[in-house]
Short mmCIF file of C-alpha atoms (C1' of nucleotides) in Angstrom, two decimals:
data_model
loop_
_atom_site.label_atom_id
_atom_site.label_comp_id
_atom_site.label_asym_id
_atom_site.label_seq_id
_atom_site.Cartn_x
_atom_site.Cartn_y
_atom_site.Cartn_z
CA MET A 22 62.39 161.38 107.77
CA LEU A 23 64.54 161.76 110.87
CA GLU A 24 66.41 164.58 109.27
CA LEU A 25 63.26 166.38 108.35
CA ALA A 26 62.10 166.09 111.96
CA ILE A 27 65.32 167.44 113.28
CA LEU A 28 65.25 170.40 111.08
CA GLY A 29 61.57 170.97 111.75
CA PHE A 30 61.78 170.85 115.57
CA LEU A 31 65.01 173.02 115.57
CA TYR A 32 63.23 175.67 113.14
CA ASP A 33 61.33 176.99 115.92
CA ALA A 34 63.76 176.97 118.74
CA PRO A 35 67.38 175.59 119.56
CA LEU A 36 67.17 172.29 121.32
CA HIS A 37 69.64 169.84 122.60
CA GLY A 38 69.77 166.06 121.52
CA TYR A 39 68.01 164.73 124.43
CA GLU A 40 65.02 166.99 124.16
CA LEU A 41 64.85 166.60 120.45
CA ARG A 42 64.67 162.90 120.89
CA LYS A 43 61.62 163.25 123.20
CA ARG A 44 59.99 165.45 120.75
CA ILE A 45 60.52 163.04 117.75
CA THR A 46 59.38 160.10 120.04
CA ALA A 47 56.18 161.99 120.72
CA LEU A 48 55.65 162.68 116.98
CA THR A 49 56.32 159.45 115.37
CA GLY A 50 57.78 157.17 118.20
CA HIS A 51 54.80 155.16 119.17
CA VAL A 52 54.71 153.91 115.70
CA LYS A 53 58.39 153.60 114.88
CA PRO A 54 60.75 154.43 117.69
CA VAL A 55 64.00 156.31 117.24
CA ALA A 56 66.93 154.79 118.68
CA GLU A 57 69.69 157.24 120.29
CA SER A 58 72.31 155.63 118.07
CA THR A 59 70.26 156.72 115.11
CA LEU A 60 69.62 160.17 116.27
CA TYR A 61 73.07 161.12 117.40
CA PRO A 62 74.80 160.28 113.96
CA ALA A 63 71.89 162.05 112.07
CA ILE A 64 72.73 165.24 114.33
CA LYS A 65 76.51 164.85 113.21
CA ARG A 66 75.58 164.53 109.59
CA LEU A 67 73.48 167.59 109.73
CA GLU A 68 76.25 169.47 111.62
CA LYS A 69 78.91 168.38 109.06
CA ALA A 70 76.67 169.60 106.18
CA GLU A 71 76.61 172.99 108.07
CA LEU A 72 72.88 172.90 108.35
CA LEU A 73 73.21 173.23 112.22
CA GLU A 74 75.77 174.38 114.78
CA ARG A 75 76.30 173.26 118.30
CA ALA A 76 77.07 175.16 121.50
CA THR A 77 77.89 173.55 124.73
CA ARG A 78 76.01 174.49 127.69
CA PRO A 79 76.16 173.53 131.24
CA GLY A 80 73.28 170.93 131.78
CA SER A 81 70.32 172.27 133.81
CA VAL A 82 70.19 168.60 135.55
CA ALA A 83 73.08 166.54 134.60
CA ALA A 84 75.64 166.29 131.88
CA PRO A 85 76.40 169.25 129.82
CA ARG A 86 74.10 169.80 126.94
CA HIS A 87 74.96 170.51 123.19
CA GLU A 88 72.51 173.33 122.10
CA LEU A 89 71.77 172.72 118.60
CA THR A 90 70.81 175.62 116.34
CA LEU A 91 69.96 175.74 112.68
CA THR A 92 72.20 177.85 110.38
CA GLU A 93 70.61 180.06 107.72
CA GLU A 94 71.51 177.29 105.28
CA GLY A 95 69.64 174.79 107.50
CA ARG A 96 66.56 176.80 107.52
CA ARG A 97 66.68 177.19 103.78
CA GLU A 98 67.13 173.33 103.57
CA LEU A 99 64.11 172.62 105.56
CA ARG A 100 61.92 175.02 103.44
CA ARG A 101 63.35 173.31 100.36
CA ARG A 102 62.52 169.53 101.62
CA LEU A 103 59.06 170.79 102.43
CA ALA A 104 58.42 172.39 99.28
CA GLU A 105 59.81 169.40 97.31
CA PRO A 106 59.13 166.28 99.14
CA SER A 107 60.47 163.23 97.60
CA ARG A 108 57.98 160.55 96.34
CA SER A 109 58.35 158.66 99.65
CA ASP A 110 57.64 161.73 101.69
CA ILE A 111 54.32 161.74 99.94
CA THR A 112 53.49 157.95 99.99
CA ASP A 113 54.88 156.74 103.20
CA GLU A 114 52.47 157.72 105.97
CA ASN A 115 55.19 158.23 108.60
CA ARG A 116 57.07 160.44 106.43
CA TRP A 117 54.12 162.24 105.18
CA PHE A 118 52.94 163.01 108.76
CA THR A 119 56.44 164.55 109.37
CA VAL A 120 55.99 166.81 106.44
CA LEU A 121 52.56 167.90 107.71
CA ALA A 122 53.94 168.46 111.16
CA PHE A 123 56.14 171.24 109.73
CA LEU A 124 54.40 172.37 106.65
CA ARG A 125 53.49 175.53 108.31
CA HIS A 126 57.08 176.78 108.14
CA LEU A 127 56.45 177.07 104.54
CA GLU A 128 55.02 180.49 104.59
CA ASP A 129 53.41 180.74 101.24
CA PRO A 130 49.93 179.21 101.22
CA GLY A 131 50.30 178.56 97.57
CA ALA A 132 53.28 176.26 98.08
CA GLN A 133 51.46 174.56 101.14
CA ALA A 134 48.64 173.81 98.74
CA THR A 135 50.87 172.50 96.17
CA VAL A 136 52.28 169.99 98.46
CA LEU A 137 48.86 168.93 99.69
CA ARG A 138 47.79 168.65 96.03
CA ARG A 139 50.55 166.11 95.62
CA ARG A 140 49.42 163.81 98.32
CA LEU A 141 45.83 164.31 96.91
CA ALA A 142 46.72 163.02 93.63
CA PHE A 143 48.61 160.12 95.17
CA LEU A 144 45.45 159.06 97.35
CA GLU A 145 43.38 159.41 94.16
CA GLU A 146 45.37 157.06 92.25
CA PRO A 147 43.34 153.86 91.94
CA ALA A 148 45.50 151.36 94.05
CA SER A 149 44.49 147.89 95.54
CA PHE A 150 46.29 145.71 97.70
CA PHE A 151 45.42 142.40 96.00
CA TYR A 152 44.81 141.39 92.30
CA ASP A 153 43.23 138.73 90.32
CA GLY A 154 45.69 139.24 87.27
CA ASP A 155 45.11 142.87 86.58
CA ARG A 156 41.73 143.11 88.00
CA PRO A 157 41.96 144.67 91.55
CA LEU A 158 39.77 142.81 94.09
CA ARG A 159 37.21 144.53 96.13
CA ALA A 160 36.66 144.00 99.95
CA GLU A 161 33.52 142.22 99.26
CA GLU A 162 35.16 139.51 97.21
CA PHE A 163 37.25 138.15 100.11
CA ASP A 164 36.25 135.22 102.22
CA ASP A 165 39.35 136.23 104.21
CA PRO A 166 38.16 138.58 106.95
CA PHE A 167 41.61 139.85 107.49
CA ARG A 168 42.21 140.86 103.69
CA ARG A 169 38.72 142.23 103.93
CA GLY A 170 39.70 144.34 107.00
CA ILE A 171 42.71 145.77 105.22
CA LEU A 172 40.68 147.19 102.33
CA THR A 173 38.03 148.41 104.84
CA ILE A 174 40.29 150.23 106.95
CA ALA A 175 42.43 151.51 103.96
CA ARG A 176 39.20 152.93 102.49
CA ALA A 177 38.07 154.67 105.78
CA THR A 178 41.45 156.09 106.24
CA SER A 179 41.73 157.42 102.70
CA GLU A 180 38.50 158.83 102.81
CA ALA A 181 38.90 160.77 105.91
CA GLU A 182 42.25 162.16 104.51
CA LEU A 183 40.78 163.12 101.15
CA ALA A 184 37.97 165.10 102.86
CA TRP A 185 40.52 166.87 105.03
CA LEU A 186 42.88 167.52 102.06
CA ARG A 187 40.15 168.81 99.96
CA GLU A 188 38.73 171.03 102.57
CA THR A 189 42.01 172.47 103.42
CA VAL A 190 43.20 173.12 99.78
CA ALA A 191 40.19 174.94 99.33
CA SER A 192 40.52 177.17 102.28
CA LEU A 193 44.27 177.70 101.32
CA ASP A 194 43.16 178.71 97.80
CA THR A 195 40.48 181.14 99.00
CA GLY A 196 42.79 182.57 101.84
CA SER A 197 45.46 183.39 99.48
CA ARG A 198 43.24 185.08 96.87
CA MET B 102 58.30 142.61 106.80
CA LEU B 103 59.85 141.74 103.44
CA GLU B 104 60.45 138.18 104.75
CA LEU B 105 57.07 137.93 106.24
CA ALA B 106 55.69 138.84 102.70
CA ILE B 107 57.79 136.33 100.97
CA LEU B 108 56.85 133.58 103.42
CA GLY B 109 53.41 134.56 103.22
CA PHE B 110 52.89 134.56 99.41
CA LEU B 111 54.84 131.37 99.17
CA TYR B 112 52.73 129.66 101.73
CA ASP B 113 49.91 129.32 99.31
CA ALA B 114 51.86 128.36 96.20
CA PRO B 115 55.47 128.06 94.93
CA LEU B 116 56.40 131.38 92.88
CA HIS B 117 59.51 132.70 91.36
CA GLY B 118 61.25 135.84 92.46
CA TYR B 119 59.79 138.05 89.77
CA GLU B 120 56.27 137.06 90.38
CA LEU B 121 56.90 137.53 94.09
CA ARG B 122 58.01 140.96 93.53
CA LYS B 123 54.82 141.85 91.60
CA ARG B 124 52.56 140.68 94.39
CA ILE B 125 54.61 142.45 97.12
CA THR B 126 54.57 145.54 95.01
CA ALA B 127 50.82 145.38 94.85
CA LEU B 128 50.57 144.76 98.52
CA THR B 129 52.73 147.47 99.93
CA GLY B 130 54.49 148.86 96.88
CA HIS B 131 52.40 151.93 96.43
CA VAL B 132 53.42 153.05 99.93
CA LYS B 133 57.00 151.72 100.11
CA PRO B 134 58.45 150.26 96.87
CA VAL B 135 60.61 147.08 97.22
CA ALA B 136 63.89 147.19 95.04
CA GLU B 137 65.06 144.08 93.41
CA SER B 138 68.25 144.57 95.20
CA THR B 139 66.48 144.22 98.51
CA LEU B 140 64.30 141.09 97.42
CA TYR B 141 66.86 138.90 95.87
CA PRO B 142 69.09 139.13 98.92
CA ALA B 143 66.10 138.32 101.27
CA ILE B 144 65.24 135.21 99.14
CA LYS B 145 68.86 134.24 99.66
CA ARG B 146 68.85 134.67 103.34
CA LEU B 147 65.80 132.37 103.60
CA GLU B 148 67.15 129.84 101.21
CA LYS B 149 70.39 129.80 103.42
CA ALA B 150 68.10 129.37 106.76
CA GLU B 151 66.59 126.69 104.90
CA LEU B 152 63.10 128.16 105.05
CA LEU B 153 62.77 127.90 101.24
CA GLU B 154 64.31 125.70 98.24
CA ARG B 155 64.57 126.91 94.74
CA ALA B 156 64.28 124.78 91.48
CA THR B 157 65.21 125.91 88.15
CA ARG B 158 62.47 125.92 85.54
CA PRO B 159 62.60 127.11 81.90
CA GLY B 160 61.14 130.51 81.82
CA SER B 161 57.69 130.67 80.15
CA VAL B 162 58.44 133.89 78.43
CA ALA B 163 62.27 134.74 78.57
CA ALA B 164 65.16 133.93 81.09
CA PRO B 165 64.64 130.67 83.26
CA ARG B 166 62.95 131.04 86.56
CA HIS B 167 64.09 129.78 89.96
CA GLU B 168 60.72 128.42 91.51
CA LEU B 169 60.67 128.90 95.24
CA THR B 170 58.90 126.60 97.54
CA LEU B 171 58.67 126.77 101.33
CA THR B 172 60.07 123.90 103.28
CA GLU B 173 58.05 122.41 105.98
CA GLU B 174 60.44 124.48 108.36
CA GLY B 175 59.57 127.60 106.40
CA ARG B 176 55.89 127.01 106.89
CA ARG B 177 56.30 126.48 110.48
CA GLU B 178 58.37 129.95 110.65
CA LEU B 179 55.50 131.79 108.98
CA ARG B 180 53.07 130.49 111.63
CA ARG B 181 55.39 131.37 114.19
CA ARG B 182 55.87 134.88 113.07
CA LEU B 183 52.01 135.43 112.62
CA ALA B 184 51.49 133.97 115.85
CA GLU B 185 54.03 136.08 117.72
CA PRO B 186 54.49 139.34 115.87
CA SER B 187 57.29 141.74 117.11
CA ARG B 188 56.33 145.14 118.62
CA SER B 189 56.99 146.79 115.44
CA ASP B 190 54.70 144.22 113.44
CA ILE B 191 52.01 145.47 115.63
CA THR B 192 52.64 149.23 115.61
CA ASP B 193 53.93 149.94 112.05
CA GLU B 194 51.01 150.12 109.82
CA ASN B 195 52.94 148.54 106.93
CA ARG B 196 54.14 145.75 108.92
CA TRP B 197 50.72 145.32 110.34
CA PHE B 198 48.83 145.07 107.08
CA THR B 199 51.33 142.40 106.18
CA VAL B 200 50.55 140.36 109.06
CA LEU B 201 46.85 140.82 108.33
CA ALA B 202 47.34 139.82 104.73
CA PHE B 203 48.53 136.50 106.00
CA LEU B 204 46.75 136.01 109.19
CA ARG B 205 44.35 133.41 107.80
CA HIS B 206 47.33 131.05 107.60
CA LEU B 207 47.18 130.79 111.34
CA GLU B 208 44.47 128.21 111.32
CA ASP B 209 43.15 128.54 114.81
CA PRO B 210 40.68 131.42 115.46
CA GLY B 211 41.73 131.86 119.02
CA ALA B 212 45.29 132.37 117.83
CA GLN B 213 44.13 134.90 115.34
CA ALA B 214 42.02 136.84 117.79
CA THR B 215 45.15 137.05 120.26
CA VAL B 216 46.92 138.73 117.49
CA LEU B 217 44.11 141.10 116.84
CA ARG B 218 43.83 141.88 120.44
CA ARG B 219 47.40 142.88 120.54
CA ARG B 220 46.84 145.59 117.95
CA LEU B 221 43.74 146.51 119.77
CA ALA B 222 45.61 147.03 122.84
CA PHE B 223 48.21 149.20 121.08
CA LEU B 224 45.41 151.46 119.53
CA GLU B 225 43.76 151.97 122.83
CA GLU B 226 46.83 153.27 124.48
CA PRO B 227 46.56 156.88 124.87
CA ALA B 228 48.97 158.56 122.37
CA SER B 229 49.26 161.91 121.10
CA PHE B 230 51.75 163.47 118.56
CA PHE B 231 52.29 166.80 120.36
CA TYR B 232 52.78 167.85 123.91
CA ASP B 233 52.70 170.87 126.06
CA GLY B 234 55.06 169.54 128.58
CA ASP B 235 53.25 166.37 129.64
CA ARG B 236 49.86 167.23 128.51
CA PRO B 237 48.71 166.08 125.22
CA LEU B 238 47.46 168.68 122.87
CA ARG B 239 43.99 168.06 121.33
CA ALA B 240 43.25 169.03 117.63
CA GLU B 241 41.08 171.80 118.56
CA GLU B 242 44.04 173.57 120.34
CA PHE B 243 46.02 174.04 117.14
CA ASP B 244 46.16 177.22 115.10
CA ASP B 245 48.15 175.22 112.62
CA PRO B 246 45.66 173.44 110.20
CA PHE B 247 48.21 170.91 109.21
CA ARG B 248 48.88 169.60 112.70
CA ARG B 249 45.20 169.69 113.23
CA GLY B 250 44.91 167.49 110.15
CA ILE B 251 47.40 165.03 111.41
CA LEU B 252 45.16 164.58 114.64
CA THR B 253 41.87 164.59 112.77
CA ILE B 254 43.03 161.99 110.13
CA ALA B 255 44.70 159.76 112.92
CA ARG B 256 41.54 159.79 114.88
CA ALA B 257 39.50 158.69 112.09
CA THR B 258 41.83 156.04 110.93
CA SER B 259 42.07 154.68 114.39
CA GLU B 260 38.39 154.63 114.88
CA ALA B 261 37.60 152.80 111.67
CA GLU B 262 40.24 150.16 112.69
CA LEU B 263 39.07 149.95 116.27
CA ALA B 264 35.45 149.23 115.04
CA TRP B 265 36.67 146.52 112.59
CA LEU B 266 38.95 144.98 115.23
CA ARG B 267 36.25 144.73 117.85
CA GLU B 268 33.87 143.24 115.44
CA THR B 269 36.25 140.82 114.13
CA VAL B 270 37.48 139.67 117.51
CA ALA B 271 33.88 139.14 118.60
CA SER B 272 32.99 137.02 115.41
CA LEU B 273 36.16 134.97 115.90
CA ASP B 274 35.17 134.41 119.59
CA THR B 275 31.70 133.25 118.88
CA GLY B 276 32.72 131.21 115.65
CA SER B 277 35.10 129.24 117.82
CA ARG B 278 32.83 128.47 120.72
"C1'" DA C 275 74.94 156.15 152.58
"C1'" DG C 276 73.65 153.55 148.67
"C1'" DA C 277 70.65 151.96 145.03
"C1'" DG C 278 68.20 153.26 140.88
"C1'" DA C 279 66.27 156.27 137.73
"C1'" DA C 280 66.66 160.15 134.78
"C1'" DT C 281 69.68 163.28 132.26
"C1'" DA C 282 72.95 163.76 128.40
"C1'" DC C 283 76.16 162.06 125.13
"C1'" DA C 284 78.70 158.73 122.46
"C1'" DT C 285 80.92 154.45 119.80
"C1'" DC C 286 80.89 149.93 117.62
"C1'" DG C 287 79.92 146.14 114.75
"C1'" DA C 288 76.07 143.69 112.49
"C1'" DA C 289 72.55 143.97 109.46
"C1'" DG C 290 69.20 145.60 106.16
"C1'" DT C 291 68.37 148.61 102.29
"C1'" DC C 292 68.80 151.31 98.12
"C1'" DG C 293 70.40 152.93 93.55
"C1'" DA C 294 73.17 152.04 89.77
"C1'" DG C 295 74.63 149.01 86.99
"C1'" DG C 296 75.17 144.30 84.47
"C1'" DT C 297 73.43 139.97 81.74
"C1'" DA C 298 70.40 137.50 78.98
"C1'" DT C 299 66.09 136.19 76.41
"C1'" DT C 300 61.67 136.99 74.04
"C1'" DG C 301 58.03 139.60 71.78
"C1'" DC C 302 56.19 143.66 69.45
"C1'" DG C 303 55.86 147.91 66.75
"C1'" DG C 304 57.67 150.58 63.17
"C1'" DC D 227 65.73 144.40 61.36
"C1'" DC D 228 66.46 147.54 64.95
"C1'" DG D 229 65.22 149.21 69.17
"C1'" DC D 230 62.61 148.96 73.25
"C1'" DA D 231 59.84 146.93 76.64
"C1'" DA D 232 59.20 143.09 79.39
"C1'" DT D 233 60.78 139.06 81.76
"C1'" DA D 234 64.17 137.25 84.93
"C1'" DC D 235 68.06 137.34 87.72
"C1'" DC D 236 72.17 139.21 90.10
"C1'" DT D 237 76.36 142.22 92.31
"C1'" DC D 238 78.51 145.96 94.38
"C1'" DG D 239 79.39 149.97 97.18
"C1'" DA D 240 77.29 153.49 100.02
"C1'" DC D 241 74.49 154.55 103.50
"C1'" DT D 242 71.10 154.08 107.34
"C1'" DT D 243 69.51 152.08 111.38
"C1'" DC D 244 69.64 149.09 115.44
"C1'" DG D 245 71.02 146.92 119.63
"C1'" DA D 246 74.51 146.72 122.80
"C1'" DT D 247 77.43 148.85 125.69
"C1'" DG D 248 79.96 152.67 127.96
"C1'" DT D 249 80.69 157.24 130.40
"C1'" DA D 250 79.48 160.84 133.73
"C1'" DT D 251 76.26 163.52 136.53
"C1'" DT D 252 72.43 164.68 139.65
"C1'" DC D 253 68.14 163.70 142.00
"C1'" DT D 254 65.11 160.87 144.72
"C1'" DC D 255 63.73 157.23 147.75
"C1'" DT D 256 64.72 154.51 151.25
#
DNA sequence: AGAGAATACATCGAAGTCGAGGTATTGCGG
DNA sequence: CCGCAATACCTCGACTTCGATGTATTCTCT
């Protein structure tokens, strides 16, 4: 997820680590903050894998910056990760939002629709949170207001997203015809 | 989150690891699966911390089971973790749902309402995903349908949850008066 | 002039998590 | 009776992540 976000933000324009961190914090930080000690090693991993290059520039304000630029290989890698997201990129909301944030970099509307359809399939799978044996329990069956809340919220979320997904998939399909 | 789920499920009744895994998988597994190699070490940690005890029972079907029971200290620890959730228990949806799933074990409605109010405060904080400098960008301002989707979905989710939270806090307040 | 915040990067050890693999038993279909 | 799925537990190494801490510079406020 972190690596995807780094590749995604750098796809548009070269940035230095500190700026990257601010953008990532805005994107997913209020839910799950990114520590600097996680970001810098991640940048190094990507550099080692030759997905990005760094150039030292005098800092505009303070210490010198390391301007990070994606290599051609790095650009291909982002498109690959967007076109073929892992299972958890689809199921985990944080990861999924990161995929969505950069999905426009996948230029083909058909490929974009394919990714949305995978999320759609996942959301359409019947899944509950609590079971009585094999039988999924519905919100109305709980005395517990908090468990009822979980199901209520999950249902509202999933309906909003399903509506958006269906609409967007349809418009990608007609747009590309 | 894992430890909270273990403590939560065992609070109701003693279970063995395999059964625990199935319940945790039902609760959060479709979003983020729990590997056995994560669960068993977690059980050992809790055992070492004397929050739970194990007793070997002949397996009903196959191998012998290790029946796990919370100690008095373990029960206190669950209540403590529910009453004083960490920042990320409040902000991270997976963790938050886990807190909600067991919040009924906090017997005092006032304490329950306090926890809900912390989530309420978090959701009421103004937070966007994308910024133009310091100015948060609204859904309508994007050409990108995917980023627009992120904001649309996040808004719907947050509104559904806010409504539920306000209603539930109110009923906890009147109920305890 | 000095304190403190912001910029900008980095290392280290501790901890948690995962995937792959291993052990052993029971029950069911072919 | 053989293989396979399900039950039930476990270990190992690789990797990621985090919190704490360190370095150095510049700007702002007092």
